mmCIF file of C-alpha atoms in Angstrom:
data_model
loop_
_atom_site.group_PDB
_atom_site.id
_atom_site.type_symbol
_atom_site.label_atom_id
_atom_site.label_comp_id
_atom_site.label_asym_id
_atom_site.label_seq_id
_atom_site.Cartn_x
_atom_site.Cartn_y
_atom_site.Cartn_z
ATOM 1 C CA ALA A 211 14.371 7.919 -6.014
ATOM 2 C CA ALA A 212 11.127 9.088 -6.612
ATOM 3 C CA GLY A 213 9.938 11.262 -4.011
ATOM 4 C CA VAL A 214 6.280 12.691 -3.101
ATOM 5 C CA ILE A 215 5.305 14.805 -5.778
ATOM 6 C CA GLN A 216 2.671 17.794 -4.859
ATOM 7 C CA SER A 217 1.215 20.300 -6.908
ATOM 8 C CA PRO A 218 0.822 23.321 -7.027
ATOM 9 C CA ARG A 219 3.852 24.406 -4.809
ATOM 10 C CA HIS A 220 2.102 27.702 -4.617
ATOM 11 C CA LEU A 221 -1.299 29.234 -4.850
ATOM 12 C CA ILE A 222 -3.262 32.619 -4.159
ATOM 13 C CA LYS A 223 -6.999 32.181 -3.663
ATOM 14 C CA GLU A 224 -9.489 34.537 -2.303
ATOM 15 C CA LYS A 225 -11.848 34.138 0.330
ATOM 16 C CA ARG A 226 -14.693 31.519 -0.152
ATOM 17 C CA GLU A 227 -12.903 30.129 -3.174
ATOM 18 C CA THR A 228 -12.091 26.736 -3.855
ATOM 19 C CA ALA A 229 -8.552 25.217 -4.286
ATOM 20 C CA THR A 230 -7.500 21.859 -5.329
ATOM 21 C CA LEU A 231 -4.324 20.196 -4.243
ATOM 22 C CA LYS A 232 -2.680 17.200 -6.387
ATOM 23 C CA CYS A 233 -0.302 14.312 -4.422
ATOM 24 C CA TYR A 234 1.358 11.601 -6.262
ATOM 25 C CA PRO A 235 3.160 9.173 -4.240
ATOM 26 C CA ILE A 236 5.941 7.155 -4.086
ATOM 27 C CA PRO A 237 5.747 4.107 -6.614
ATOM 28 C CA ARG A 238 4.067 1.025 -4.588
ATOM 29 C CA HIS A 239 3.431 2.726 -1.467
ATOM 30 C CA ASP A 240 -0.600 2.546 -0.844
ATOM 31 C CA THR A 241 -0.667 5.084 1.841
ATOM 32 C CA VAL A 242 -1.699 8.821 1.080
ATOM 33 C CA TYR A 243 -1.798 11.271 4.218
ATOM 34 C CA TRP A 244 -2.427 14.843 4.347
ATOM 35 C CA TYR A 245 -1.247 17.583 7.098
ATOM 36 C CA GLN A 246 -1.582 21.217 7.341
ATOM 37 C CA GLN A 247 0.979 23.182 9.071
ATOM 38 C CA GLY A 248 0.453 26.702 10.039
ATOM 39 C CA PRO A 249 2.987 29.181 10.522
ATOM 40 C CA GLY A 250 5.382 28.409 13.167
ATOM 41 C CA GLN A 251 3.500 25.065 14.057
ATOM 42 C CA ASP A 252 3.736 21.246 14.097
ATOM 43 C CA PRO A 253 1.812 19.449 11.211
ATOM 44 C CA GLN A 254 -1.443 18.489 11.813
ATOM 45 C CA PHE A 255 -3.162 15.621 10.651
ATOM 46 C CA LEU A 256 -5.838 15.907 8.499
ATOM 47 C CA ILE A 257 -7.072 12.639 6.795
ATOM 48 C CA SER A 258 -5.287 9.413 5.447
ATOM 49 C CA PHE A 259 -6.135 6.471 3.019
ATOM 50 C CA TYR A 260 -4.936 3.210 2.273
ATOM 51 C CA GLU A 261 -5.804 1.508 -1.099
ATOM 52 C CA LYS A 262 -8.048 4.314 -2.180
ATOM 53 C CA MET A 263 -10.488 3.710 1.130
ATOM 54 C CA GLN A 264 -10.204 6.471 3.669
ATOM 55 C CA SER A 265 -7.916 4.886 6.771
ATOM 56 C CA ASP A 266 -7.894 7.356 9.212
ATOM 57 C CA LYS A 267 -10.054 11.224 10.031
ATOM 58 C CA GLY A 268 -7.790 14.007 11.853
ATOM 59 C CA SER A 269 -8.564 17.459 12.083
ATOM 60 C CA ILE A 270 -9.996 18.049 8.641
ATOM 61 C CA PRO A 271 -12.506 20.542 8.372
ATOM 62 C CA ASP A 272 -16.091 19.524 7.270
ATOM 63 C CA ARG A 273 -15.306 22.375 3.691
ATOM 64 C CA PHE A 274 -12.639 19.935 2.774
ATOM 65 C CA SER A 275 -12.805 16.883 1.276
ATOM 66 C CA ALA A 276 -10.182 14.108 -0.159
ATOM 67 C CA GLN A 277 -9.703 11.209 -2.421
ATOM 68 C CA GLN A 278 -7.521 8.779 -3.438
ATOM 69 C CA PHE A 279 -8.114 7.313 -6.839
ATOM 70 C CA SER A 280 -7.297 4.251 -8.838
ATOM 71 C CA ASP A 281 -3.550 4.929 -9.950
ATOM 72 C CA TYR A 282 -3.057 6.016 -6.240
ATOM 73 C CA HIS A 283 -2.818 9.909 -6.754
ATOM 74 C CA SER A 284 -4.718 11.815 -4.126
ATOM 75 C CA GLU A 285 -6.516 15.447 -4.170
ATOM 76 C CA LEU A 286 -7.457 17.597 -1.358
ATOM 77 C CA ASN A 287 -10.511 19.951 -2.068
ATOM 78 C CA MET A 288 -10.524 22.975 -0.010
ATOM 79 C CA SER A 289 -13.963 25.079 -0.726
ATOM 80 C CA SER A 290 -15.022 28.454 1.344
ATOM 81 C CA LEU A 291 -11.753 29.127 1.610
ATOM 82 C CA GLU A 292 -11.206 31.267 4.893
ATOM 83 C CA LEU A 293 -8.010 33.295 5.672
ATOM 84 C CA GLY A 294 -7.333 30.632 8.446
ATOM 85 C CA ASP A 295 -6.632 28.292 5.789
ATOM 86 C CA SER A 296 -3.640 29.798 4.668
ATOM 87 C CA ALA A 297 -0.608 27.554 5.611
ATOM 88 C CA LEU A 298 1.624 24.618 4.020
ATOM 89 C CA TYR A 299 -0.040 21.390 2.982
ATOM 90 C CA PHE A 300 1.987 18.778 3.065
ATOM 91 C CA CYS A 301 1.286 15.072 1.205
ATOM 92 C CA ALA A 302 3.147 12.139 2.462
ATOM 93 C CA SER A 303 2.995 8.264 1.284
ATOM 94 C CA SER A 304 3.811 4.985 3.038
ATOM 95 C CA LEU A 305 3.754 1.108 2.175
ATOM 96 C CA GLY A 306 1.913 -0.427 4.291
ATOM 97 C CA GLY A 307 0.211 0.158 8.012
ATOM 98 C CA TYR A 308 3.247 -1.114 10.364
ATOM 99 C CA PRO A 309 4.253 1.661 12.286
ATOM 100 C CA GLY A 310 7.708 1.609 11.890
ATOM 101 C CA ASN A 311 7.618 1.923 7.993
ATOM 102 C CA THR A 312 8.914 5.127 7.314
ATOM 103 C CA ILE A 313 6.319 7.847 5.894
ATOM 104 C CA TYR A 314 7.814 10.097 3.121
ATOM 105 C CA PHE A 315 6.770 13.513 2.781
ATOM 106 C CA GLY A 316 6.293 15.773 -0.535
ATOM 107 C CA GLU A 317 7.886 19.432 -0.477
ATOM 108 C CA GLY A 318 4.368 20.576 0.241
ATOM 109 C CA SER A 319 1.982 23.233 -1.397
ATOM 110 C CA TRP A 320 2.180 26.706 0.244
ATOM 111 C CA LEU A 321 -1.878 28.312 -0.225
ATOM 112 C CA THR A 322 -2.626 31.541 0.901
ATOM 113 C CA VAL A 323 -6.177 33.184 0.757
ATOM 114 C CA VAL A 324 -6.246 36.769 0.954
ATOM 115 C CA GLY G 40 -4.453 10.269 23.472
ATOM 116 C CA ASN G 41 -1.209 10.074 22.031
ATOM 117 C CA SER G 42 1.073 13.246 22.406
ATOM 118 C CA VAL G 43 4.446 14.261 22.320
ATOM 119 C CA THR G 44 6.429 17.213 23.946
ATOM 120 C CA GLN G 45 9.581 19.045 22.902
ATOM 121 C CA MET G 46 11.826 21.252 24.935
ATOM 122 C CA GLU G 47 10.574 24.747 24.829
ATOM 123 C CA GLY G 48 11.979 27.868 22.870
ATOM 124 C CA PRO G 49 14.444 28.118 20.297
ATOM 125 C CA VAL G 50 18.111 26.583 20.703
ATOM 126 C CA THR G 51 20.998 28.329 19.666
ATOM 127 C CA LEU G 52 24.587 27.140 19.474
ATOM 128 C CA SER G 53 28.089 27.961 18.715
ATOM 129 C CA GLU G 54 29.716 25.825 15.901
ATOM 130 C CA GLU G 55 31.129 22.308 17.162
ATOM 131 C CA ALA G 56 28.925 22.313 20.194
ATOM 132 C CA PHE G 57 27.089 19.577 21.581
ATOM 133 C CA LEU G 58 23.455 19.319 20.893
ATOM 134 C CA THR G 59 20.661 17.794 23.061
ATOM 135 C CA ILE G 60 16.893 18.290 22.065
ATOM 136 C CA ASN G 61 14.481 16.815 24.657
ATOM 137 C CA CYS G 62 11.225 14.626 23.394
ATOM 138 C CA THR G 63 9.034 12.889 25.769
ATOM 139 C CA TYR G 64 6.322 10.899 24.846
ATOM 140 C CA THR G 65 2.663 9.491 25.829
ATOM 141 C CA ALA G 66 1.009 6.521 24.007
ATOM 142 C CA THR G 67 -0.854 3.707 24.280
ATOM 143 C CA GLY G 68 0.954 0.220 22.839
ATOM 144 C CA TYR G 69 4.628 0.362 22.101
ATOM 145 C CA PRO G 70 5.001 3.400 19.253
ATOM 146 C CA SER G 71 7.336 3.700 16.812
ATOM 147 C CA LEU G 72 9.296 7.202 17.256
ATOM 148 C CA PHE G 73 10.644 8.930 14.589
ATOM 149 C CA TRP G 74 12.727 12.868 14.305
ATOM 150 C CA TYR G 75 11.903 14.840 11.146
ATOM 151 C CA VAL G 76 14.027 17.911 10.288
ATOM 152 C CA GLN G 77 12.529 20.796 8.084
ATOM 153 C CA TYR G 78 15.088 22.741 6.501
ATOM 154 C CA PRO G 79 13.996 26.783 6.054
ATOM 155 C CA GLY G 80 11.378 26.758 2.833
ATOM 156 C CA GLU G 81 11.310 22.771 2.478
ATOM 157 C CA GLY G 82 9.239 19.884 3.626
ATOM 158 C CA LEU G 83 9.802 17.586 6.162
ATOM 159 C CA GLN G 84 12.699 14.988 5.973
ATOM 160 C CA LEU G 85 13.068 11.844 8.026
ATOM 161 C CA LEU G 86 16.395 12.227 9.991
ATOM 162 C CA LEU G 87 16.424 9.051 11.716
ATOM 163 C CA LYS G 88 13.805 6.983 13.681
ATOM 164 C CA ALA G 89 13.868 3.597 16.130
ATOM 165 C CA THR G 90 10.668 0.801 16.267
ATOM 166 C CA LYS G 91 11.314 -0.947 19.581
ATOM 167 C CA ALA G 92 12.788 -0.115 23.230
ATOM 168 C CA ASP G 93 16.546 0.412 23.328
ATOM 169 C CA ASP G 94 16.877 0.763 19.533
ATOM 170 C CA LYS G 95 19.508 3.857 18.723
ATOM 171 C CA GLY G 96 18.683 5.685 15.390
ATOM 172 C CA SER G 97 21.166 7.576 14.126
ATOM 173 C CA ASN G 98 22.348 9.500 10.839
ATOM 174 C CA LYS G 99 24.285 12.345 9.835
ATOM 175 C CA GLY G 100 25.893 12.343 13.028
ATOM 176 C CA PHE G 101 22.554 12.378 15.246
ATOM 177 C CA GLU G 102 21.509 9.787 17.590
ATOM 178 C CA ALA G 103 18.765 8.996 19.450
ATOM 179 C CA THR G 104 17.594 6.184 21.806
ATOM 180 C CA TYR G 105 14.281 4.553 22.347
ATOM 181 C CA ARG G 106 13.847 4.911 26.121
ATOM 182 C CA LYS G 107 10.634 3.016 27.557
ATOM 183 C CA GLU G 108 11.341 3.347 30.612
ATOM 184 C CA THR G 109 11.776 7.575 30.632
ATOM 185 C CA THR G 110 8.810 7.552 27.558
ATOM 186 C CA SER G 111 11.862 9.448 25.831
ATOM 187 C CA PHE G 112 13.734 9.973 22.133
ATOM 188 C CA HIS G 113 16.206 12.439 23.007
ATOM 189 C CA LEU G 114 18.077 14.042 19.899
ATOM 190 C CA GLU G 115 22.124 14.241 20.374
ATOM 191 C CA LYS G 116 24.892 15.518 17.820
ATOM 192 C CA GLY G 117 28.142 15.770 19.165
ATOM 193 C CA SER G 118 28.999 18.641 17.189
ATOM 194 C CA VAL G 119 26.838 20.900 15.550
ATOM 195 C CA GLN G 120 27.204 22.666 11.975
ATOM 196 C CA VAL G 121 26.091 25.561 10.534
ATOM 197 C CA SER G 122 24.026 23.454 8.320
ATOM 198 C CA ASP G 123 22.272 22.145 11.143
ATOM 199 C CA SER G 124 20.269 24.539 11.139
ATOM 200 C CA ALA G 125 16.571 24.037 10.880
ATOM 201 C CA VAL G 126 13.501 22.901 12.979
ATOM 202 C CA TYR G 127 13.292 19.639 14.296
ATOM 203 C CA PHE G 128 10.112 17.474 14.964
ATOM 204 C CA CYS G 129 10.005 14.643 17.239
ATOM 205 C CA ALA G 130 7.165 12.358 16.116
ATOM 206 C CA LEU G 131 5.317 8.666 17.184
ATOM 207 C CA ARG G 132 3.248 6.666 15.283
ATOM 208 C CA GLU G 133 1.238 4.138 17.653
ATOM 209 C CA THR G 134 1.320 0.581 17.104
ATOM 210 C CA SER G 135 -2.267 0.349 15.603
ATOM 211 C CA GLY G 136 -2.594 3.614 13.983
ATOM 212 C CA SER G 137 -1.433 4.884 10.624
ATOM 213 C CA ARG G 138 -0.816 8.696 11.415
ATOM 214 C CA LEU G 139 2.226 10.392 12.649
ATOM 215 C CA THR G 140 1.600 12.760 16.087
ATOM 216 C CA PHE G 141 4.366 15.388 16.167
ATOM 217 C CA GLY G 142 6.109 17.507 18.756
ATOM 218 C CA GLU G 143 6.012 21.178 18.455
ATOM 219 C CA GLY G 144 9.236 21.570 16.969
ATOM 220 C CA THR G 145 12.497 22.708 17.799
ATOM 221 C CA GLN G 146 14.512 26.095 16.094
ATOM 222 C CA LEU G 147 17.766 25.057 15.839
ATOM 223 C CA THR G 148 20.227 27.974 15.016
ATOM 224 C CA VAL G 149 23.919 27.238 14.731
ATOM 225 C CA ASN G 150 26.220 30.420 14.632
ATOM 226 C CA PRO G 151 29.921 30.298 12.964
#
């Protein structure tokens, strides 16, 4: 079965640079989520989109922005990178807003800021 | 706000031992509850879920029962294997919201 696809899997950036992460949700899923997981931490919710509109916002820094495109893929743009942005970034998708629906996660994108 | 609390500290067991990882939650309304597992270097995988009180989720020998009266969703397995070594996250999704809220995670190590 198709899963959530994230790219790139690994990237290394220098401080103050910009990074873009891409996410391709499971086909027919209409909701995309972004999470950030620091080393040894639980995943922290950043932002979500439903039918290409922002549906919820968590602890996403102002330096970060995201959008969902007409083909439902999503991109997370991170600017003025800081050392503390080094983390594993997950994209996830689900079908609809019913709370019992499973949210499926991608394998994550490892960002290292040096 | 909503929150999930898991038992503190890593858990180390011998193979075939009984596993319990405690999870309690605070939420408004009637959330859905989930257990996710993260193997080393991998993403989060759904292990099991329960969407209403007294529901029991089960998968791969793991079980958890949604207890509204104690606001708990403890994870159990009767006989763990070395391959079960991973980090386990309890999570909730509230009735009217869409995001998952995770607990702190519990590192399980199973020794042969």
